Amino acid sequence: MDKNFAIEVKNVSFSYEQDLTLENISFAINKGEYVSIIGHNGSGKSTIAKLLCYLIEPSKGEIYVNGILENDKNIKDIRKTIGIVFQNPDNQFIGSTVEDDIAFGLENRSIEHDKMVELVKEYSKKVGMERYLSKQPSDLSGGQKQRVAIAGILALGLKIIIFDEATSMLDPEGVEEIKKLIFKMKEEDKDLTFMSITHDMEEAYLSDRVLIINHGKLFKDGTPSEVFKDEEEIKSIGLDIPFVLKIKNALSKKGIEIPAEIKTIEELSKFLCQ
């Protein structure tokens, strides 16, 4: 156990009935880090998200959140620090309006009304939804609904946010909305920790660290540059490297070296057009 870690997973295994889904997984995530977890369908990625939020319990091993061991005794303390944004934005919109939805968790904690109104305004503004407080779910795009879910987590003071395929049902515009919001929040609050369970290789390339899960085991753990360095190794487990990295590699073979900090097509285009 290390209180400097936001999340620490120690020798965790998990089985659905007789099927072993995760086998002896260990990793730690630093406070303020943005980590992507990738892997093919059925690899165990989403099971990790559910374990971290204590929606299910490990078959063996231990999980610590901010140094607190996950168990029935500590669950109230755990849920004061970690929140999850799910895949389908419609399934997590609880209130009849944006304002009601952000306020839902605060009401459950019996936050005084005036303070609750203040928090709803503050965090709706942080995610760019302050003009939509009276809007109903049917008036919102998928990306906007995910923004509301994030505002609800932040309003509760939660410092660890897990995105469980949270952009997979969004259109490209919605995906970009959420990516930009993550980096905006990271810039504003260095203590926020993000974990993204994703199929989006471009998103993974932008994160601080990437974990690859393959058939229930930890296959790779490192920076995006380290993890995606060997394209053939990545392809051998049914994944692919980010598109922008493919272009960078192709240009490198022609003698055109692209700086490591360039990680998006937009940045690459600007660099090449200089």
mmCIF file of C-alpha atoms in Angstrom:
data_model
loop_
_atom_site.group_PDB
_atom_site.id
_atom_site.type_symbol
_atom_site.label_atom_id
_atom_site.label_comp_id
_atom_site.label_asym_id
_atom_site.label_seq_id
_atom_site.Cartn_x
_atom_site.Cartn_y
_atom_site.Cartn_z
ATOM 1 C CA MET A 1 0.000 0.000 0.000
ATOM 2 C CA ASP A 2 1.335 3.442 -1.019
ATOM 3 C CA LYS A 3 -0.700 6.573 -0.332
ATOM 4 C CA ASN A 4 1.109 8.347 -3.181
ATOM 5 C CA PHE A 5 -0.775 6.148 -5.645
ATOM 6 C CA ALA A 6 -4.323 6.988 -6.704
ATOM 7 C CA ILE A 7 -4.877 3.309 -7.522
ATOM 8 C CA GLU A 8 -2.839 0.232 -6.629
ATOM 9 C CA VAL A 9 -3.807 -3.212 -7.940
ATOM 10 C CA LYS A 10 -1.946 -6.136 -6.380
ATOM 11 C CA ASN A 11 -2.036 -9.654 -7.837
ATOM 12 C CA VAL A 12 -5.722 -9.429 -8.727
ATOM 13 C CA SER A 13 -7.603 -12.261 -10.403
ATOM 14 C CA PHE A 14 -11.302 -12.427 -11.234
ATOM 15 C CA SER A 15 -13.587 -15.154 -12.575
ATOM 16 C CA TYR A 16 -17.131 -15.025 -13.898
ATOM 17 C CA GLU A 17 -18.360 -18.419 -12.660
ATOM 18 C CA GLN A 18 -15.756 -20.866 -14.051
ATOM 19 C CA ASP A 19 -14.252 -18.513 -16.638
ATOM 20 C CA LEU A 20 -11.004 -16.799 -15.564
ATOM 21 C CA THR A 21 -11.290 -13.198 -16.825
ATOM 22 C CA LEU A 22 -8.267 -11.607 -15.130
ATOM 23 C CA GLU A 23 -5.171 -13.465 -13.962
ATOM 24 C CA ASN A 24 -2.719 -12.036 -11.424
ATOM 25 C CA ILE A 25 -2.890 -8.417 -12.615
ATOM 26 C CA SER A 26 -0.715 -5.830 -10.851
ATOM 27 C CA PHE A 27 -0.231 -2.133 -11.622
ATOM 28 C CA ALA A 28 -0.251 1.258 -9.911
ATOM 29 C CA ILE A 29 -1.483 4.648 -11.105
ATOM 30 C CA ASN A 30 0.025 7.858 -9.789
ATOM 31 C CA LYS A 31 -2.134 10.736 -8.614
ATOM 32 C CA GLY A 32 -2.678 13.186 -11.473
ATOM 33 C CA GLU A 33 -1.904 10.591 -14.154
ATOM 34 C CA TYR A 34 -3.961 9.932 -17.294
ATOM 35 C CA VAL A 35 -3.853 6.219 -18.096
ATOM 36 C CA SER A 36 -5.502 4.361 -20.968
ATOM 37 C CA ILE A 37 -6.296 0.657 -20.807
ATOM 38 C CA ILE A 38 -6.624 -1.042 -24.189
ATOM 39 C CA GLY A 39 -7.134 -4.591 -25.397
ATOM 40 C CA HIS A 40 -9.298 -6.678 -27.714
ATOM 41 C CA ASN A 41 -12.949 -7.441 -26.896
ATOM 42 C CA GLY A 42 -13.214 -9.823 -23.951
ATOM 43 C CA SER A 43 -9.681 -9.107 -22.723
ATOM 44 C CA GLY A 44 -10.907 -7.994 -19.281
ATOM 45 C CA LYS A 45 -10.673 -4.187 -19.634
ATOM 46 C CA SER A 46 -14.173 -3.334 -18.418
ATOM 47 C CA THR A 47 -13.884 -5.901 -15.619
ATOM 48 C CA ILE A 48 -10.974 -3.820 -14.273
ATOM 49 C CA ALA A 49 -13.183 -0.699 -14.251
ATOM 50 C CA LYS A 50 -15.916 -2.522 -12.307
ATOM 51 C CA LEU A 51 -13.371 -3.894 -9.820
ATOM 52 C CA LEU A 52 -11.860 -0.461 -9.183
ATOM 53 C CA CYS A 53 -15.296 0.989 -8.393
ATOM 54 C CA TYR A 54 -16.112 -2.049 -6.219
ATOM 55 C CA LEU A 55 -19.091 -2.994 -8.363
ATOM 56 C CA ILE A 56 -17.603 -6.511 -8.247
ATOM 57 C CA GLU A 57 -14.981 -8.029 -5.921
ATOM 58 C CA PRO A 58 -11.708 -9.743 -6.904
ATOM 59 C CA SER A 59 -11.524 -13.536 -6.655
ATOM 60 C CA LYS A 60 -8.108 -12.908 -5.119
ATOM 61 C CA GLY A 61 -5.679 -10.043 -4.671
ATOM 62 C CA GLU A 62 -6.082 -6.530 -3.286
ATOM 63 C CA ILE A 63 -7.054 -3.124 -4.657
ATOM 64 C CA TYR A 64 -6.231 0.164 -2.932
ATOM 65 C CA VAL A 65 -7.766 3.544 -3.794
ATOM 66 C CA ASN A 66 -5.818 6.472 -2.310
ATOM 67 C CA GLY A 67 -4.220 3.978 0.055
ATOM 68 C CA ILE A 68 -7.555 2.587 1.270
ATOM 69 C CA LEU A 69 -8.134 -1.154 0.856
ATOM 70 C CA GLU A 70 -11.301 -1.933 -1.077
ATOM 71 C CA ASN A 71 -13.683 -3.989 1.073
ATOM 72 C CA ASP A 72 -17.220 -3.774 2.465
ATOM 73 C CA LYS A 73 -16.034 -1.862 5.524
ATOM 74 C CA ASN A 74 -14.264 0.863 3.517
ATOM 75 C CA ILE A 75 -16.638 1.192 0.566
ATOM 76 C CA LYS A 76 -18.160 4.499 1.732
ATOM 77 C CA ASP A 77 -14.697 6.072 1.910
ATOM 78 C CA ILE A 78 -13.746 4.590 -1.467
ATOM 79 C CA ARG A 79 -16.790 6.082 -3.169
ATOM 80 C CA LYS A 80 -15.915 9.526 -1.840
ATOM 81 C CA THR A 81 -12.906 9.592 -4.144
ATOM 82 C CA ILE A 82 -13.652 7.541 -7.302
ATOM 83 C CA GLY A 83 -16.384 7.804 -9.955
ATOM 84 C CA ILE A 84 -17.168 6.140 -13.269
ATOM 85 C CA VAL A 85 -18.581 7.384 -16.579
ATOM 86 C CA PHE A 86 -20.202 4.511 -18.462
ATOM 87 C CA GLN A 87 -20.450 3.691 -22.137
ATOM 88 C CA ASN A 88 -24.072 4.618 -22.780
ATOM 89 C CA PRO A 89 -24.806 8.257 -21.845
ATOM 90 C CA ASP A 90 -28.558 7.568 -21.718
ATOM 91 C CA ASN A 91 -28.186 4.895 -19.034
ATOM 92 C CA GLN A 92 -26.574 7.232 -16.496
ATOM 93 C CA PHE A 93 -28.740 10.338 -16.852
ATOM 94 C CA ILE A 94 -30.850 10.221 -13.676
ATOM 95 C CA GLY A 95 -32.391 13.698 -13.317
ATOM 96 C CA SER A 96 -35.193 15.192 -15.383
ATOM 97 C CA THR A 97 -32.922 18.133 -16.286
ATOM 98 C CA VAL A 98 -29.184 18.825 -16.413
ATOM 99 C CA GLU A 99 -29.425 20.732 -13.116
ATOM 100 C CA ASP A 100 -31.267 17.865 -11.414
ATOM 101 C CA ASP A 101 -28.786 15.304 -12.706
ATOM 102 C CA ILE A 102 -25.698 17.138 -11.421
ATOM 103 C CA ALA A 103 -27.467 17.753 -8.106
ATOM 104 C CA PHE A 104 -28.517 14.099 -7.632
ATOM 105 C CA GLY A 105 -25.365 12.917 -5.842
ATOM 106 C CA LEU A 106 -25.202 16.090 -3.763
ATOM 107 C CA GLU A 107 -28.775 15.547 -2.576
ATOM 108 C CA ASN A 108 -27.886 11.991 -1.569
ATOM 109 C CA ARG A 109 -25.125 13.409 0.598
ATOM 110 C CA SER A 110 -27.556 15.902 2.177
ATOM 111 C CA ILE A 111 -25.584 18.932 0.982
ATOM 112 C CA GLU A 112 -27.201 22.188 2.151
ATOM 113 C CA HIS A 113 -29.403 23.647 -0.624
ATOM 114 C CA ASP A 114 -27.595 26.956 -1.199
ATOM 115 C CA LYS A 115 -24.235 25.159 -1.319
ATOM 116 C CA MET A 116 -25.693 22.610 -3.732
ATOM 117 C CA VAL A 117 -26.914 25.335 -6.102
ATOM 118 C CA GLU A 118 -23.452 26.920 -5.976
ATOM 119 C CA LEU A 119 -21.721 23.590 -6.776
ATOM 120 C CA VAL A 120 -24.079 22.803 -9.660
ATOM 121 C CA LYS A 121 -23.349 26.194 -11.221
ATOM 122 C CA GLU A 122 -19.598 25.870 -10.665
ATOM 123 C CA TYR A 123 -19.188 22.422 -12.177
ATOM 124 C CA SER A 124 -21.681 22.847 -15.007
ATOM 125 C CA LYS A 125 -19.534 25.807 -16.032
ATOM 126 C CA LYS A 126 -16.323 23.753 -15.800
ATOM 127 C CA VAL A 127 -17.673 21.252 -18.344
ATOM 128 C CA GLY A 128 -19.279 23.897 -20.565
ATOM 129 C CA MET A 129 -22.884 23.027 -19.705
ATOM 130 C CA GLU A 130 -23.911 26.078 -17.663
ATOM 131 C CA ARG A 131 -26.281 27.276 -20.438
ATOM 132 C CA TYR A 132 -28.097 23.925 -20.483
ATOM 133 C CA LEU A 133 -29.125 23.561 -16.820
ATOM 134 C CA SER A 134 -32.867 23.573 -17.605
ATOM 135 C CA LYS A 135 -32.521 21.223 -20.592
ATOM 136 C CA GLN A 136 -33.943 17.689 -20.576
ATOM 137 C CA PRO A 137 -31.915 14.628 -21.696
ATOM 138 C CA SER A 138 -33.752 14.542 -25.030
ATOM 139 C CA ASP A 139 -32.390 18.019 -25.803
ATOM 140 C CA LEU A 140 -28.751 16.942 -25.449
ATOM 141 C CA SER A 141 -26.203 15.219 -27.665
ATOM 142 C CA GLY A 142 -24.318 12.139 -26.426
ATOM 143 C CA GLY A 143 -21.208 14.230 -25.762
ATOM 144 C CA GLN A 144 -23.221 16.738 -23.737
ATOM 145 C CA LYS A 145 -24.737 13.942 -21.620
ATOM 146 C CA GLN A 146 -21.244 12.634 -20.876
ATOM 147 C CA ARG A 147 -20.211 16.162 -19.868
ATOM 148 C CA VAL A 148 -23.111 16.245 -17.412
ATOM 149 C CA ALA A 149 -22.020 12.877 -15.952
ATOM 150 C CA ILE A 150 -18.497 14.258 -15.478
ATOM 151 C CA ALA A 151 -19.863 17.415 -13.820
ATOM 152 C CA GLY A 152 -21.786 15.250 -11.340
ATOM 153 C CA ILE A 153 -18.586 13.400 -10.417
ATOM 154 C CA LEU A 154 -16.550 16.591 -10.023
ATOM 155 C CA ALA A 155 -19.262 18.291 -7.943
ATOM 156 C CA LEU A 156 -18.932 15.471 -5.400
ATOM 157 C CA GLY A 157 -15.220 16.225 -5.038
ATOM 158 C CA LEU A 158 -14.164 12.909 -6.581
ATOM 159 C CA LYS A 159 -10.536 12.986 -7.742
ATOM 160 C CA ILE A 160 -10.377 9.731 -9.714
ATOM 161 C CA ILE A 161 -12.526 9.410 -12.848
ATOM 162 C CA ILE A 162 -12.823 6.166 -14.801
ATOM 163 C CA PHE A 163 -14.171 6.282 -18.340
ATOM 164 C CA ASP A 164 -15.508 2.843 -19.283
ATOM 165 C CA GLU A 165 -15.700 3.065 -23.096
ATOM 166 C CA ALA A 166 -17.296 6.467 -22.451
ATOM 167 C CA THR A 167 -16.735 7.740 -26.005
ATOM 168 C CA SER A 168 -17.542 4.547 -27.937
ATOM 169 C CA MET A 169 -21.192 5.495 -28.575
ATOM 170 C CA LEU A 170 -20.442 9.114 -29.491
ATOM 171 C CA ASP A 171 -20.059 10.648 -32.930
ATOM 172 C CA PRO A 172 -16.598 12.054 -33.847
ATOM 173 C CA GLU A 173 -17.580 15.522 -32.622
ATOM 174 C CA GLY A 174 -18.658 14.110 -29.252
ATOM 175 C CA VAL A 175 -15.421 12.121 -28.946
ATOM 176 C CA GLU A 176 -13.365 15.265 -29.534
ATOM 177 C CA GLU A 177 -15.498 17.152 -26.978
ATOM 178 C CA ILE A 178 -14.649 14.650 -24.255
ATOM 179 C CA LYS A 179 -10.946 14.449 -25.169
ATOM 180 C CA LYS A 180 -10.599 18.237 -25.021
ATOM 181 C CA LEU A 181 -12.502 18.337 -21.736
ATOM 182 C CA ILE A 182 -10.137 15.777 -20.168
ATOM 183 C CA PHE A 183 -7.079 17.861 -21.058
ATOM 184 C CA LYS A 184 -8.780 21.060 -19.901
ATOM 185 C CA MET A 185 -9.569 19.468 -16.520
ATOM 186 C CA LYS A 186 -6.033 18.062 -16.235
ATOM 187 C CA GLU A 187 -4.641 21.539 -16.776
ATOM 188 C CA GLU A 188 -6.960 23.103 -14.190
ATOM 189 C CA ASP A 189 -6.507 20.445 -11.492
ATOM 190 C CA LYS A 190 -3.205 18.558 -11.413
ATOM 191 C CA ASP A 191 -4.565 16.177 -8.748
ATOM 192 C CA LEU A 192 -7.277 14.730 -11.003
ATOM 193 C CA THR A 193 -6.547 11.155 -12.076
ATOM 194 C CA PHE A 194 -8.095 9.712 -15.224
ATOM 195 C CA MET A 195 -8.331 6.109 -16.343
ATOM 196 C CA SER A 196 -9.852 5.457 -19.746
ATOM 197 C CA ILE A 197 -10.957 1.986 -20.845
ATOM 198 C CA THR A 198 -10.936 2.476 -24.604
ATOM 199 C CA HIS A 199 -10.684 1.031 -28.105
ATOM 200 C CA ASP A 200 -9.534 4.429 -29.398
ATOM 201 C CA MET A 201 -5.810 4.133 -30.165
ATOM 202 C CA GLU A 202 -5.581 7.858 -30.895
ATOM 203 C CA GLU A 203 -6.854 8.606 -27.381
ATOM 204 C CA ALA A 204 -4.434 6.088 -25.872
ATOM 205 C CA TYR A 205 -1.554 7.785 -27.709
ATOM 206 C CA LEU A 206 -2.427 11.080 -25.980
ATOM 207 C CA SER A 207 -2.423 9.652 -22.445
ATOM 208 C CA ASP A 208 0.493 9.610 -20.001
ATOM 209 C CA ARG A 209 0.592 5.808 -19.828
ATOM 210 C CA VAL A 210 -0.919 2.855 -21.631
ATOM 211 C CA LEU A 211 -1.738 -0.570 -20.208
ATOM 212 C CA ILE A 212 -2.492 -3.386 -22.651
ATOM 213 C CA ILE A 213 -4.582 -6.281 -21.361
ATOM 214 C CA ASN A 214 -4.408 -9.479 -23.403
ATOM 215 C CA HIS A 215 -6.442 -12.576 -22.480
ATOM 216 C CA GLY A 216 -6.787 -11.415 -18.887
ATOM 217 C CA LYS A 217 -3.104 -10.656 -18.346
ATOM 218 C CA LEU A 218 -1.078 -7.441 -18.335
ATOM 219 C CA PHE A 219 0.728 -7.521 -21.682
ATOM 220 C CA LYS A 220 2.352 -4.052 -21.727
ATOM 221 C CA ASP A 221 2.687 -1.095 -19.364
ATOM 222 C CA GLY A 222 4.535 2.073 -20.309
ATOM 223 C CA THR A 223 4.418 5.422 -22.046
ATOM 224 C CA PRO A 224 2.615 5.483 -25.413
ATOM 225 C CA SER A 225 5.990 5.673 -27.191
ATOM 226 C CA GLU A 226 7.230 2.583 -25.338
ATOM 227 C CA VAL A 227 4.041 0.570 -25.734
ATOM 228 C CA PHE A 228 3.513 1.287 -29.439
ATOM 229 C CA LYS A 229 7.176 1.029 -30.423
ATOM 230 C CA ASP A 230 6.930 -2.482 -31.905
ATOM 231 C CA GLU A 231 4.102 -2.422 -34.447
ATOM 232 C CA GLU A 232 4.360 -6.130 -35.247
ATOM 233 C CA GLU A 233 4.123 -7.069 -31.566
ATOM 234 C CA ILE A 234 0.980 -4.973 -31.198
ATOM 235 C CA LYS A 235 -0.561 -6.513 -34.321
ATOM 236 C CA SER A 236 0.226 -10.018 -33.022
ATOM 237 C CA ILE A 237 -2.464 -9.604 -30.340
ATOM 238 C CA GLY A 238 -5.082 -8.185 -32.701
ATOM 239 C CA LEU A 239 -4.514 -4.470 -32.073
ATOM 240 C CA ASP A 240 -3.060 -1.691 -34.197
ATOM 241 C CA ILE A 241 -0.902 1.335 -33.530
ATOM 242 C CA PRO A 242 -2.392 4.871 -33.699
ATOM 243 C CA PHE A 243 -2.893 6.229 -37.213
ATOM 244 C CA VAL A 244 -0.791 9.338 -36.561
ATOM 245 C CA LEU A 245 2.083 7.120 -35.410
ATOM 246 C CA LYS A 246 1.838 5.115 -38.640
ATOM 247 C CA ILE A 247 2.299 8.333 -40.599
ATOM 248 C CA LYS A 248 5.207 9.404 -38.392
ATOM 249 C CA ASN A 249 6.890 6.032 -38.902
ATOM 250 C CA ALA A 250 6.391 6.223 -42.680
ATOM 251 C CA LEU A 251 7.861 9.733 -42.778
ATOM 252 C CA SER A 252 10.796 8.595 -40.631
ATOM 253 C CA LYS A 253 11.656 5.935 -43.223
ATOM 254 C CA LYS A 254 11.883 8.729 -45.786
ATOM 255 C CA GLY A 255 14.230 10.721 -43.559
ATOM 256 C CA ILE A 256 11.617 13.110 -42.144
ATOM 257 C CA GLU A 257 11.779 12.991 -38.352
ATOM 258 C CA ILE A 258 8.747 14.240 -36.446
ATOM 259 C CA PRO A 259 9.132 15.476 -32.831
ATOM 260 C CA ALA A 260 7.840 13.017 -30.212
ATOM 261 C CA GLU A 261 5.494 15.612 -28.701
ATOM 262 C CA ILE A 262 3.428 15.733 -31.915
ATOM 263 C CA LYS A 263 0.600 13.266 -31.321
ATOM 264 C CA THR A 264 -2.409 14.375 -33.368
ATOM 265 C CA ILE A 265 -3.116 14.722 -37.082
ATOM 266 C CA GLU A 266 -3.765 18.446 -36.569
ATOM 267 C CA GLU A 267 -0.364 18.952 -34.926
ATOM 268 C CA LEU A 268 1.327 16.871 -37.628
ATOM 269 C CA SER A 269 -0.321 18.889 -40.413
ATOM 270 C CA LYS A 270 0.795 22.182 -38.872
ATOM 271 C CA PHE A 271 4.353 20.880 -38.469
ATOM 272 C CA LEU A 272 4.598 19.669 -42.081
ATOM 273 C CA CYS A 273 3.128 22.899 -43.440
ATOM 274 C CA GLN A 274 5.708 25.127 -41.703
#
